[in-house]
Tab-separated table of C-alpha atoms in Angstrom:
chain	number	residue	atom	x	y	z
K	17	MET	CA	61.642	-78.420	-9.200
K	18	ILE	CA	61.092	-80.273	-12.444
K	19	ASP	CA	58.225	-82.165	-10.829
K	20	ALA	CA	56.782	-78.955	-9.467
K	21	LEU	CA	56.358	-77.718	-13.029
K	22	TRP	CA	54.581	-80.782	-14.342
K	23	GLY	CA	50.991	-81.898	-14.144
K	24	TRP	CA	47.691	-80.184	-14.583
K	25	PRO	CA	46.904	-77.370	-14.399
K	26	PRO	CA	50.133	-76.019	-15.845
K	27	PRO	CA	51.673	-73.395	-13.549
K	28	VAL	CA	50.929	-70.540	-15.944
K	29	LEU	CA	47.211	-71.254	-15.531
K	30	ASP	CA	47.483	-71.870	-11.811
K	31	PRO	CA	48.492	-68.540	-10.287
K	32	ALA	CA	49.575	-68.585	-6.651
K	33	GLY	CA	49.809	-64.845	-6.210
K	34	PRO	CA	48.402	-61.499	-7.356
K	35	TYR	CA	51.046	-60.807	-10.014
K	36	SER	CA	50.805	-64.158	-11.696
K	37	GLY	CA	47.013	-63.844	-11.314
K	38	LYS	CA	47.094	-60.736	-13.485
K	39	VAL	CA	49.258	-62.496	-16.043
K	40	THR	CA	46.839	-65.434	-16.126
K	41	THR	CA	43.847	-63.113	-16.594
K	42	LEU	CA	45.616	-61.504	-19.534
K	43	ALA	CA	46.440	-64.925	-20.979
K	44	TRP	CA	42.841	-66.121	-20.750
K	45	SER	CA	41.588	-62.851	-22.258
K	46	LEU	CA	43.940	-63.305	-25.195
K	47	PHE	CA	42.742	-66.867	-25.588
K	48	GLY	CA	39.069	-65.803	-25.429
K	49	LEU	CA	39.534	-62.993	-27.929
K	50	GLY	CA	41.486	-65.281	-30.204
K	51	ALA	CA	38.682	-67.830	-30.099
K	52	PHE	CA	36.116	-65.122	-30.829
K	53	VAL	CA	38.086	-63.822	-33.823
K	54	THR	CA	38.518	-67.382	-35.112
K	55	LEU	CA	34.760	-67.922	-34.988
K	56	VAL	CA	34.125	-64.639	-36.798
K	57	VAL	CA	36.625	-65.585	-39.506
K	58	VAL	CA	35.081	-69.039	-39.924
K	59	PHE	CA	31.648	-67.469	-40.187
K	60	ALA	CA	32.925	-64.988	-42.774
K	61	LEU	CA	34.416	-67.907	-44.675
K	62	TRP	CA	31.069	-69.651	-44.664
K	63	VAL	CA	29.371	-66.496	-45.929
K	64	ALA	CA	31.956	-66.118	-48.664
K	65	ILE	CA	31.572	-69.707	-49.833
K	66	LYS	CA	28.021	-70.665	-49.142
K	67	GLY	CA	26.212	-67.638	-47.783
K	68	PRO	CA	23.328	-65.769	-49.410
K	69	ASP	CA	24.367	-63.380	-52.163
K	70	LYS	CA	23.198	-60.383	-50.190
K	71	TRP	CA	25.567	-61.257	-47.301
K	72	LYS	CA	28.366	-61.959	-49.722
K	73	ALA	CA	28.010	-58.487	-51.167
K	74	LYS	CA	28.103	-56.951	-47.704
K	75	LEU	CA	31.154	-58.958	-46.708
K	76	GLY	CA	33.003	-57.797	-49.804
K	77	GLY	CA	31.963	-54.209	-49.281
K	78	GLU	CA	34.209	-51.350	-48.256
K	79	ARG	CA	32.356	-50.907	-44.986
K	80	ALA	CA	33.051	-54.483	-43.857
K	81	ILE	CA	36.731	-54.100	-44.676
K	82	LEU	CA	37.022	-50.817	-42.773
K	83	LEU	CA	35.097	-52.076	-39.754
K	84	GLY	CA	36.339	-55.643	-39.516
K	85	GLY	CA	39.754	-55.226	-41.082
K	86	VAL	CA	40.893	-51.868	-39.731
K	87	ALA	CA	38.758	-50.519	-36.892
K	88	PHE	CA	38.232	-53.753	-34.933
K	89	PRO	CA	41.838	-55.003	-34.932
K	90	GLY	CA	43.100	-51.457	-34.463
K	91	VAL	CA	41.075	-50.910	-31.318
K	92	VAL	CA	41.441	-54.413	-29.875
K	93	LEU	CA	45.166	-54.798	-30.543
K	94	THR	CA	45.938	-51.326	-29.215
K	95	ALA	CA	43.939	-52.050	-26.058
K	96	LEU	CA	45.737	-55.369	-25.580
K	97	LEU	CA	49.115	-53.736	-26.148
K	98	VAL	CA	48.393	-51.064	-23.548
K	99	TRP	CA	47.101	-53.708	-21.136
K	100	GLY	CA	50.122	-55.966	-21.627
K	101	LEU	CA	52.698	-53.196	-21.358
K	102	THR	CA	51.089	-51.668	-18.268
K	103	LEU	CA	50.942	-55.074	-16.650
K	104	THR	CA	54.585	-55.800	-17.455
K	105	ALA	CA	55.638	-52.408	-16.127
K	106	SER	CA	53.646	-52.961	-12.933
K	107	LEU	CA	55.674	-56.109	-12.204
K	108	THR	CA	58.991	-54.335	-12.243
K	109	GLU	CA	58.666	-51.410	-9.858
K	110	PRO	CA	58.717	-51.676	-6.074
K	111	ILE	CA	55.484	-50.558	-4.457
K	112	HIS	CA	56.863	-48.628	-1.512
K	113	GLY	CA	60.535	-49.398	-1.727
K	114	ASP	CA	60.578	-51.024	1.715
K	115	GLU	CA	59.716	-54.541	0.594
K	116	MET	CA	61.949	-57.461	1.359
K	117	ARG	CA	64.673	-57.543	-1.285
K	118	ILE	CA	66.471	-60.558	-2.653
K	119	ARG	CA	69.219	-60.401	-5.235
K	120	VAL	CA	69.215	-63.299	-7.655
K	121	THR	CA	72.149	-63.653	-10.023
K	122	GLY	CA	71.984	-65.976	-12.996
K	123	GLU	CA	75.181	-67.950	-13.532
K	124	MET	CA	75.918	-70.765	-15.991
K	125	TRP	CA	73.927	-72.779	-14.849
K	126	TRP	CA	72.527	-71.974	-11.457
K	127	PHE	CA	71.045	-69.130	-9.434
K	128	ARG	CA	72.965	-67.239	-6.745
K	129	VAL	CA	70.552	-65.982	-4.092
K	130	GLN	CA	71.405	-63.169	-1.678
K	131	TYR	CA	69.029	-61.828	0.937
K	132	LEU	CA	69.517	-58.105	1.410
K	133	ASP	CA	68.893	-55.842	4.386
K	134	PRO	CA	67.187	-52.447	3.863
K	135	SER	CA	70.553	-50.806	3.192
K	136	GLY	CA	71.231	-53.271	0.414
K	137	ALA	CA	73.922	-55.241	2.244
K	138	VAL	CA	73.940	-59.017	1.844
K	139	VAL	CA	72.801	-60.703	5.062
K	140	MET	CA	72.455	-64.288	3.884
K	141	GLU	CA	73.638	-66.261	0.896
K	142	ASP	CA	72.043	-69.278	-0.638
K	143	ALA	CA	71.618	-70.860	-4.042
K	144	ASN	CA	68.826	-72.225	-6.199
K	145	GLU	CA	66.211	-71.709	-3.511
K	146	ILE	CA	64.241	-68.593	-2.621
K	147	HIS	CA	62.226	-68.334	0.570
K	148	ILE	CA	59.503	-65.733	0.785
K	149	PRO	CA	56.662	-64.943	3.194
K	150	VAL	CA	53.081	-65.404	2.010
K	151	GLY	CA	51.032	-62.266	1.349
K	152	ARG	CA	53.891	-59.822	1.077
K	153	PRO	CA	55.405	-58.552	-2.143
K	154	VAL	CA	59.092	-59.295	-2.514
K	155	VAL	CA	61.330	-57.318	-4.821
K	156	LEU	CA	63.941	-59.290	-6.713
K	157	GLU	CA	67.069	-57.618	-8.019
K	158	LEU	CA	67.987	-59.704	-11.028
K	159	GLU	CA	71.520	-59.755	-12.338
K	160	SER	CA	73.684	-61.974	-14.481
K	161	ALA	CA	77.274	-63.040	-14.014
K	162	ASP	CA	77.843	-64.158	-17.585
K	163	VAL	CA	75.213	-64.396	-20.330
K	164	ILE	CA	71.550	-63.435	-20.570
K	165	HIS	CA	69.340	-65.608	-18.396
K	166	SER	CA	65.692	-65.152	-17.575
K	167	PHE	CA	64.060	-65.580	-14.200
K	168	TRP	CA	60.668	-67.245	-14.181
K	169	VAL	CA	58.486	-68.706	-11.465
K	170	PRO	CA	55.251	-69.114	-13.418
K	171	HIS	CA	53.202	-69.549	-10.248
K	172	LEU	CA	54.341	-66.252	-8.795
K	173	SER	CA	55.036	-63.672	-11.485
K	174	GLY	CA	55.973	-62.907	-15.051
K	175	LYS	CA	59.341	-63.547	-16.690
K	176	LYS	CA	62.188	-61.114	-16.421
K	177	ASP	CA	65.518	-61.224	-18.208
K	178	MET	CA	68.764	-61.220	-16.241
K	179	ILE	CA	71.123	-59.103	-18.284
K	180	PRO	CA	74.895	-58.826	-17.784
K	181	GLY	CA	75.867	-55.378	-16.533
K	182	ARG	CA	72.327	-54.377	-15.656
K	183	ARG	CA	70.056	-54.791	-12.691
K	184	THR	CA	66.437	-55.530	-13.472
K	185	LEU	CA	63.655	-55.621	-10.907
K	186	LEU	CA	60.782	-58.042	-10.588
K	187	ARG	CA	58.127	-58.310	-7.946
K	188	ILE	CA	56.844	-61.654	-6.843
K	189	GLU	CA	54.204	-62.492	-4.284
K	190	ALA	CA	52.551	-65.697	-3.126
K	191	ASP	CA	49.094	-65.804	-1.609
K	192	ARG	CA	49.371	-69.409	-0.479
K	193	PRO	CA	52.210	-71.395	1.030
K	194	GLY	CA	53.906	-73.977	-1.125
K	195	GLU	CA	56.899	-74.897	-3.226
K	196	PHE	CA	56.929	-73.445	-6.692
K	197	GLY	CA	59.278	-74.478	-9.436
K	198	GLY	CA	61.290	-71.881	-11.288
K	199	VAL	CA	63.426	-72.045	-14.394
K	200	CYS	CA	65.785	-70.101	-16.560
K	201	ALA	CA	63.588	-69.006	-19.439
K	202	GLU	CA	66.238	-67.719	-21.839
K	203	TYR	CA	68.553	-70.104	-23.639
K	204	CYS	CA	71.907	-69.643	-21.949
K	205	GLY	CA	74.105	-72.512	-23.070
K	206	ARG	CA	74.498	-76.230	-22.940
K	207	GLN	CA	72.794	-76.853	-19.607
K	208	HIS	CA	70.074	-74.247	-19.896
K	209	ALA	CA	67.462	-76.968	-19.551
K	210	LEU	CA	68.964	-78.072	-16.228
K	211	MET	CA	69.001	-74.612	-14.665
K	212	GLY	CA	66.198	-74.365	-12.185
K	213	PHE	CA	65.333	-73.407	-8.648
K	214	VAL	CA	62.575	-73.639	-6.091
K	215	ALA	CA	60.640	-70.759	-4.596
K	216	VAL	CA	59.275	-71.653	-1.171
K	217	ALA	CA	56.439	-69.549	0.227
K	218	HIS	CA	55.983	-69.749	4.010
K	219	GLU	CA	53.150	-68.527	6.235
K	220	ASP	CA	54.327	-65.515	8.228
K	221	ASP	CA	55.155	-67.377	11.459
K	222	ASP	CA	56.792	-70.143	9.545
K	223	PHE	CA	58.903	-67.657	7.642
K	224	ARG	CA	60.053	-65.924	10.807
K	225	GLU	CA	60.985	-69.279	12.261
K	226	TRP	CA	62.909	-70.204	9.134
K	227	TYR	CA	64.725	-66.895	9.185
K	228	ALA	CA	65.570	-67.231	12.875
K	229	GLU	CA	66.929	-70.741	12.311
K	230	ARG	CA	69.124	-69.552	9.492
K	231	ASN	CA	70.318	-66.670	11.582
K	232	GLU	CA	71.123	-68.932	14.481
K	233	ARG	CA	73.119	-71.158	12.197
K	234	LEU	CA	75.104	-68.196	10.931
K	235	VAL	CA	75.764	-66.946	14.446
K	236	SER	CA	76.808	-70.379	15.660
K	237	ALA	CA	78.937	-70.822	12.579
K	238	GLY	CA	80.621	-67.553	13.321
K	239	LEU	CA	81.227	-68.578	16.913
K	240	ASP	CA	82.489	-71.921	15.795
K	241	ILE	CA	85.815	-70.465	14.758
K	242	THR	CA	86.357	-68.801	18.133
K	243	ARG	CA	85.424	-71.965	19.964
K	244	GLN	CA	87.906	-73.983	18.003
K	245	VAL	CA	90.640	-71.558	18.854
K	246	GLU	CA	89.697	-70.855	22.446
K	247	SER	CA	88.531	-74.133	23.855
K	248	SER	CA	88.287	-77.764	23.050
K	249	SER	CA	85.118	-78.295	25.086
K	250	GLY	CA	82.156	-79.558	23.041
K	251	SER	CA	79.992	-77.054	21.266
K	252	GLY	CA	77.001	-77.976	19.145
K	253	THR	CA	78.896	-77.812	15.921
K	254	GLN	CA	81.896	-79.668	17.185
K	255	GLY	CA	79.656	-82.309	18.666
K	256	SER	CA	78.078	-82.998	15.335
K	257	GLU	CA	81.441	-83.088	13.722
K	258	ARG	CA	82.617	-85.676	16.191
K	259	SER	CA	79.660	-87.811	15.283
K	260	THR	CA	80.702	-87.442	11.661
K	261	VAL	CA	84.082	-88.860	12.461
K	262	THR	CA	82.548	-91.757	14.353
K	263	ARG	CA	80.097	-92.437	11.576
K	264	THR	CA	82.654	-92.524	8.821
K	265	GLY	CA	85.145	-94.318	11.004
K	266	ALA	CA	82.671	-97.118	11.518
K	267	GLY	CA	81.948	-97.617	7.855
K	268	ALA	CA	85.449	-97.264	6.544
K	269	ASN	CA	88.712	-99.102	6.860
K	270	THR	CA	90.987	-96.828	4.903
K	271	ASN	CA	93.025	-94.092	6.481
K	272	SER	CA	91.250	-91.370	4.582
K	273	GLY	CA	87.933	-92.713	5.796
K	274	GLN	CA	88.963	-91.722	9.291
K	275	GLN	CA	89.225	-88.099	8.321
K	276	SER	CA	86.229	-85.959	8.862
K	277	GLY	CA	84.218	-84.740	5.937
K	278	ARG	CA	85.083	-81.229	6.877
K	279	THR	CA	88.808	-81.820	6.617
K	280	LEU	CA	88.351	-83.596	3.312
K	281	PHE	CA	86.208	-80.748	2.037
K	282	MET	CA	88.972	-78.274	2.824
K	283	GLN	CA	91.799	-80.479	1.549
K	284	SER	CA	90.206	-81.619	-1.684
K	285	GLY	CA	89.823	-78.144	-3.072
K	286	CYS	CA	86.056	-77.775	-2.573
K	287	ALA	CA	86.698	-74.645	-0.535
K	288	ALA	CA	88.294	-72.913	-3.490
K	289	CYS	CA	84.876	-72.477	-5.095
K	290	HIS	CA	82.421	-72.949	-2.250
K	291	ARG	CA	81.793	-70.968	0.882
K	292	VAL	CA	80.590	-72.468	4.138
K	293	ALA	CA	80.048	-69.689	6.664
K	294	GLY	CA	82.106	-70.077	9.809
K	295	THR	CA	84.761	-72.225	8.190
K	296	GLU	CA	87.823	-71.394	6.176
K	297	ALA	CA	85.890	-72.354	3.050
K	298	ASN	CA	85.335	-69.030	1.404
K	299	GLY	CA	85.244	-69.655	-2.341
K	300	LEU	CA	82.857	-67.434	-4.235
K	301	ALA	CA	82.808	-68.991	-7.693
K	302	GLY	CA	80.268	-71.705	-6.924
K	303	PRO	CA	77.075	-71.939	-4.896
K	304	ASP	CA	77.305	-71.043	-1.196
K	305	LEU	CA	77.018	-74.282	0.781
K	306	THR	CA	76.356	-72.791	4.224
K	307	HIS	CA	72.778	-74.086	4.135
K	308	VAL	CA	73.130	-76.864	1.582
K	309	GLY	CA	71.830	-79.517	3.982
K	310	SER	CA	68.453	-77.808	4.191
K	311	ARG	CA	67.987	-77.331	0.472
K	312	ARG	CA	65.331	-79.264	-1.348
K	313	THR	CA	67.369	-79.826	-4.477
K	314	LEU	CA	70.902	-80.252	-5.785
K	315	GLY	CA	72.574	-79.185	-8.997
K	316	ALA	CA	70.284	-76.149	-9.501
K	317	GLY	CA	66.846	-77.538	-8.868
K	318	ILE	CA	67.401	-80.755	-10.770
K	319	LEU	CA	68.080	-83.548	-8.251
K	320	PRO	CA	66.553	-84.409	-4.894
K	321	ASN	CA	68.899	-83.631	-2.019
K	322	ASN	CA	69.988	-86.625	0.032
K	323	ARG	CA	73.227	-88.373	0.915
K	324	GLY	CA	73.099	-90.536	-2.170
K	325	THR	CA	72.559	-87.707	-4.616
K	326	LEU	CA	75.208	-85.615	-2.832
K	327	ILE	CA	77.716	-88.422	-3.337
K	328	GLY	CA	76.646	-88.853	-6.946
K	329	TRP	CA	76.954	-85.145	-7.626
K	330	ILE	CA	80.322	-84.660	-5.959
K	331	GLY	CA	81.851	-87.758	-7.510
K	332	ASP	CA	80.356	-87.508	-10.957
K	333	SER	CA	78.769	-84.134	-11.608
K	334	GLN	CA	79.950	-84.181	-15.222
K	335	SER	CA	77.814	-87.230	-16.040
K	336	LEU	CA	74.748	-85.605	-14.534
K	337	LYS	CA	75.150	-82.103	-15.944
K	338	PRO	CA	77.860	-82.269	-18.597
K	339	GLY	CA	79.830	-79.079	-19.005
K	340	ASN	CA	78.877	-77.575	-15.678
K	341	ARG	CA	81.736	-75.821	-13.914
K	342	MET	CA	82.152	-78.324	-11.112
K	343	PRO	CA	84.593	-81.083	-12.033
K	344	SER	CA	83.769	-84.681	-11.140
K	345	TYR	CA	85.723	-85.496	-7.990
K	346	ASP	CA	86.528	-88.986	-9.175
K	347	MET	CA	89.885	-88.941	-7.392
K	348	LEU	CA	88.064	-89.394	-4.083
K	349	ASN	CA	87.173	-92.865	-2.893
K	350	ALA	CA	83.720	-93.925	-1.745
K	351	ASP	CA	84.430	-93.354	1.952
K	352	GLU	CA	85.779	-89.902	1.293
K	353	LEU	CA	82.800	-88.989	-0.848
K	354	GLU	CA	80.433	-90.211	1.832
K	355	ALA	CA	82.287	-88.324	4.570
K	356	ILE	CA	82.012	-85.080	2.636
K	357	ALA	CA	78.349	-85.749	1.871
K	358	ILE	CA	77.603	-86.402	5.541
K	359	TRP	CA	79.319	-83.181	6.542
K	360	LEU	CA	77.424	-81.226	3.895
K	361	GLU	CA	74.136	-82.759	5.021
K	362	GLN	CA	74.768	-81.162	8.411
K	363	GLN	CA	75.172	-77.690	6.928
K	364	LYS	CA	71.598	-76.553	7.424
V	6	MET	CA	29.347	-78.916	-61.183
V	7	GLY	CA	32.581	-80.597	-60.307
V	8	MET	CA	33.760	-77.373	-58.688
V	9	GLY	CA	30.593	-77.303	-56.679
V	10	SER	CA	31.139	-80.724	-55.140
V	11	VAL	CA	34.733	-79.895	-54.282
V	12	GLU	CA	33.551	-76.764	-52.515
V	13	HIS	CA	30.958	-78.866	-50.797
V	14	ARG	CA	33.576	-81.256	-49.526
V	15	ASN	CA	35.771	-78.362	-48.369
V	16	TRP	CA	32.841	-76.983	-46.530
V	17	LYS	CA	32.291	-80.292	-44.803
V	18	ALA	CA	35.940	-80.427	-43.819
V	19	ILE	CA	35.698	-76.971	-42.311
V	20	VAL	CA	32.594	-77.939	-40.330
V	21	ALA	CA	34.315	-81.092	-39.142
V	22	GLY	CA	37.412	-79.112	-38.186
V	23	VAL	CA	35.434	-76.540	-36.239
V	24	ALA	CA	33.408	-79.267	-34.523
V	25	LEU	CA	36.614	-81.070	-33.602
V	26	ALA	CA	38.145	-77.882	-32.244
V	27	ALA	CA	34.961	-77.218	-30.257
V	28	CYS	CA	35.062	-80.733	-28.808
V	29	ALA	CA	38.714	-80.323	-27.893
V	30	ALA	CA	37.966	-76.990	-26.248
V	31	LEU	CA	35.050	-78.521	-24.323
V	32	ALA	CA	37.168	-81.463	-23.232
V	33	ALA	CA	39.828	-79.047	-22.015
V	34	CYS	CA	37.209	-77.195	-19.971
V	35	LYS	CA	36.412	-80.243	-17.882
V	36	ASP	CA	38.126	-80.023	-14.574
V	37	PRO	CA	40.888	-82.577	-14.990
V	38	VAL	CA	42.344	-82.165	-11.514
V	39	GLU	CA	40.074	-84.808	-9.963
V	40	THR	CA	40.360	-87.219	-12.851
V	41	ARG	CA	44.091	-86.915	-13.229
V	42	ARG	CA	44.955	-89.811	-10.992
V	43	GLU	CA	45.749	-92.715	-13.200
V	44	PRO	CA	43.371	-95.630	-12.565
V	45	ALA	CA	45.590	-98.310	-11.092
V	46	ILE	CA	49.338	-98.240	-11.205
V	47	GLY	CA	51.359	-101.314	-10.428
V	48	PRO	CA	54.527	-101.770	-8.368
V	49	LYS	CA	56.706	-101.214	-11.413
V	50	ASP	CA	55.255	-97.775	-12.089
V	51	ARG	CA	55.474	-96.894	-8.429
V	52	GLY	CA	59.058	-98.126	-8.480
V	53	LEU	CA	60.028	-95.737	-11.246
V	54	ILE	CA	58.315	-92.871	-9.418
V	55	ALA	CA	60.274	-93.720	-6.250
V	56	ILE	CA	63.495	-93.973	-8.276
V	57	LYS	CA	62.926	-90.467	-9.589
V	58	ARG	CA	61.956	-89.087	-6.187
V	59	ALA	CA	65.008	-90.528	-4.447
V	60	GLY	CA	67.375	-89.615	-7.274
V	61	CYS	CA	68.858	-93.101	-7.800
V	62	GLY	CA	69.922	-91.932	-11.259
V	63	SER	CA	72.530	-89.677	-9.661
V	64	CYS	CA	74.808	-92.709	-9.466
V	65	HIS	CA	73.188	-95.373	-11.625
V	66	GLU	CA	72.243	-95.816	-15.215
V	67	ILE	CA	68.677	-97.133	-15.013
V	68	PRO	CA	66.656	-98.504	-17.925
V	69	GLY	CA	63.582	-96.401	-18.599
V	70	LEU	CA	65.123	-93.306	-17.060
V	71	ASP	CA	66.592	-90.928	-19.632
V	72	TRP	CA	68.060	-88.575	-17.069
V	73	PRO	CA	69.880	-88.516	-14.720
V	74	SER	CA	72.193	-91.312	-15.685
V	75	GLY	CA	75.161	-91.248	-13.324
V	76	ARG	CA	78.183	-93.470	-13.800
V	77	LEU	CA	79.571	-93.395	-10.273
V	78	GLY	CA	77.794	-96.645	-9.411
V	79	PRO	CA	77.102	-99.671	-11.617
V	80	SER	CA	74.497	-99.687	-14.367
V	81	LEU	CA	71.265	-101.352	-13.272
V	82	ASP	CA	70.321	-102.501	-16.745
V	83	GLY	CA	69.082	-106.084	-16.880
V	84	PHE	CA	69.205	-106.536	-13.156
V	85	ASP	CA	67.417	-109.900	-13.190
V	86	ASP	CA	70.480	-111.360	-14.930
V	87	VAL	CA	72.906	-110.087	-12.303
V	88	GLY	CA	74.485	-112.889	-10.287
V	89	LEU	CA	75.311	-111.254	-6.989
V	90	ILE	CA	74.072	-107.916	-5.693
V	91	ALA	CA	77.124	-105.689	-5.269
V	92	GLY	CA	79.218	-108.812	-5.919
V	93	GLN	CA	78.263	-110.305	-2.586
V	94	LEU	CA	74.576	-110.862	-1.868
V	95	PRO	CA	72.196	-113.371	-3.475
V	96	ASN	CA	70.065	-111.643	-6.075
V	97	ARG	CA	66.629	-112.122	-4.538
V	98	PRO	CA	63.811	-109.550	-4.424
V	99	ASP	CA	63.782	-109.285	-0.612
V	100	VAL	CA	67.557	-108.914	-0.423
V	101	LEU	CA	67.543	-106.383	-3.224
V	102	ALA	CA	64.826	-104.335	-1.512
V	103	ALA	CA	66.767	-104.356	1.749
V	104	PHE	CA	69.952	-103.410	-0.068
V	105	ILE	CA	68.277	-100.533	-1.909
V	106	ARG	CA	66.943	-99.075	1.330
V	107	ASN	CA	69.994	-99.484	3.519
V	108	ALA	CA	72.932	-101.023	1.723
V	109	PRO	CA	75.497	-100.822	4.564
V	110	SER	CA	73.145	-102.796	6.836
V	111	VAL	CA	73.156	-105.823	4.539
V	112	LYS	CA	76.621	-105.445	3.087
V	113	GLU	CA	79.127	-104.033	5.495
V	114	GLY	CA	81.229	-101.276	4.035
V	115	SER	CA	79.000	-100.810	1.018
V	116	SER	CA	79.717	-97.547	-0.712
V	117	MET	CA	76.023	-97.040	-1.396
V	118	PRO	CA	74.549	-94.928	1.398
V	119	PRO	CA	71.204	-95.575	3.110
V	120	MET	CA	68.496	-93.937	0.985
V	121	PRO	CA	65.504	-91.969	2.259
V	122	ILE	CA	62.841	-94.370	0.992
V	123	SER	CA	60.206	-96.511	2.689
V	124	GLU	CA	60.220	-100.317	2.731
V	125	ALA	CA	57.288	-100.335	0.320
V	126	GLU	CA	59.127	-98.030	-2.046
V	127	ALA	CA	62.223	-100.216	-1.861
V	128	ALA	CA	60.112	-103.261	-2.790
V	129	ASP	CA	58.584	-101.313	-5.691
V	130	ILE	CA	62.012	-100.269	-6.922
V	131	ALA	CA	63.204	-103.878	-6.731
V	132	ALA	CA	60.132	-104.937	-8.720
V	133	TYR	CA	60.918	-102.280	-11.290
V	134	LEU	CA	64.536	-103.356	-11.617
V	135	TYR	CA	63.559	-106.987	-12.146
V	136	GLY	CA	60.785	-106.051	-14.505
V	137	LEU	CA	58.548	-108.073	-12.190
V	138	ASP	CA	54.938	-107.403	-11.420
V	139	HIS	CA	53.599	-109.051	-8.299
V	140	ASP	CA	50.013	-107.889	-8.762
């Protein structure tokens, strides 16, 4: 995410959708007008210092003051104000009300992401990653769990504050596929600077495929519980778990290394804060980890997501993001950390 | 008279300032996207890029990388002075590169997991850690 925000052109000048396009047009207009006014002022300065006496007299006259000092700024600034406010308002209201809706909740210091069905019920939970289809407006319901945050994907739309006790709306839309970095744009505490996310825009088919995959995972996760109870014959999920055991068993000599990552996850207290659909892990305080293995980043858009960074985060999150609410699990040994990381990698 | 020359100098400064601003504005107008690629970057630079992409800092303190600076694994500061890699392997560039890419394959039971990086990237990272430049 951090990388996605670097480089040239800066995201604010590189709109990837109609809403951010409007914001960029406004920004360039402000810049152009500002440049024009600067030139006029410099010219007036030249007249005042070096210009012909006749021009000097005109510049100091009442007419020049009224025109240049009152009428011009009055008209231009009013027009810009109306333009800016209308534009801002246009970003906050749904067009038809039947757009895809995603609820994003700012928490210190990460983003909870919930995909909603038309009735407003949560159908899928994720964190720090928002998937949207290209070419369709998406309405975001922005909320906060603690302090004021601000939601900003400069490529896709304007900024919108996330205010405790209120729900604000923001529309975003992408007109090309890609990964767009997002940040919290309102100082919200010690790790404000490390509070980010990624917005991923998919082509329509791609998006449907992604959604179907997620759905399948949820269904199979749901079935997983029944299978465990009803039969011991191999299902997809159990198969992968067996391979986890083999994998960690091979690399580890300690007793705990023989345990599967899943068991360790449940026994070490991870499940108290994290939910993994289809397992007994149902904690709601931290990010939902049902799909953590498919995420592009860890720690709220700040680290790449691979086995190494998973281990580093679980074992030592306080060195990486001091003060964040996940304690460093430094009571686990290397084999245990790796086993948990391997299990989490499989949670797509 | 004196006043006049001061004004004159001020005037020149203004002209210079405006000209400078105009040049800056013009320079900014040039499409920088094509020219952005830095001319020629060596293995060390590529190594640091790969380190950032793979997230090595999640577990290691690495010179030249302000953040992240994890403490789960050993600090990699001054790696050319290290005697044995992970206390076991000879500290040679090829061994280091192999270790960076897939530690358990060269040191059984290593707590460092295989990393999603290419062989070339591993060699670049090794070059970076040694402060070497093989160009």
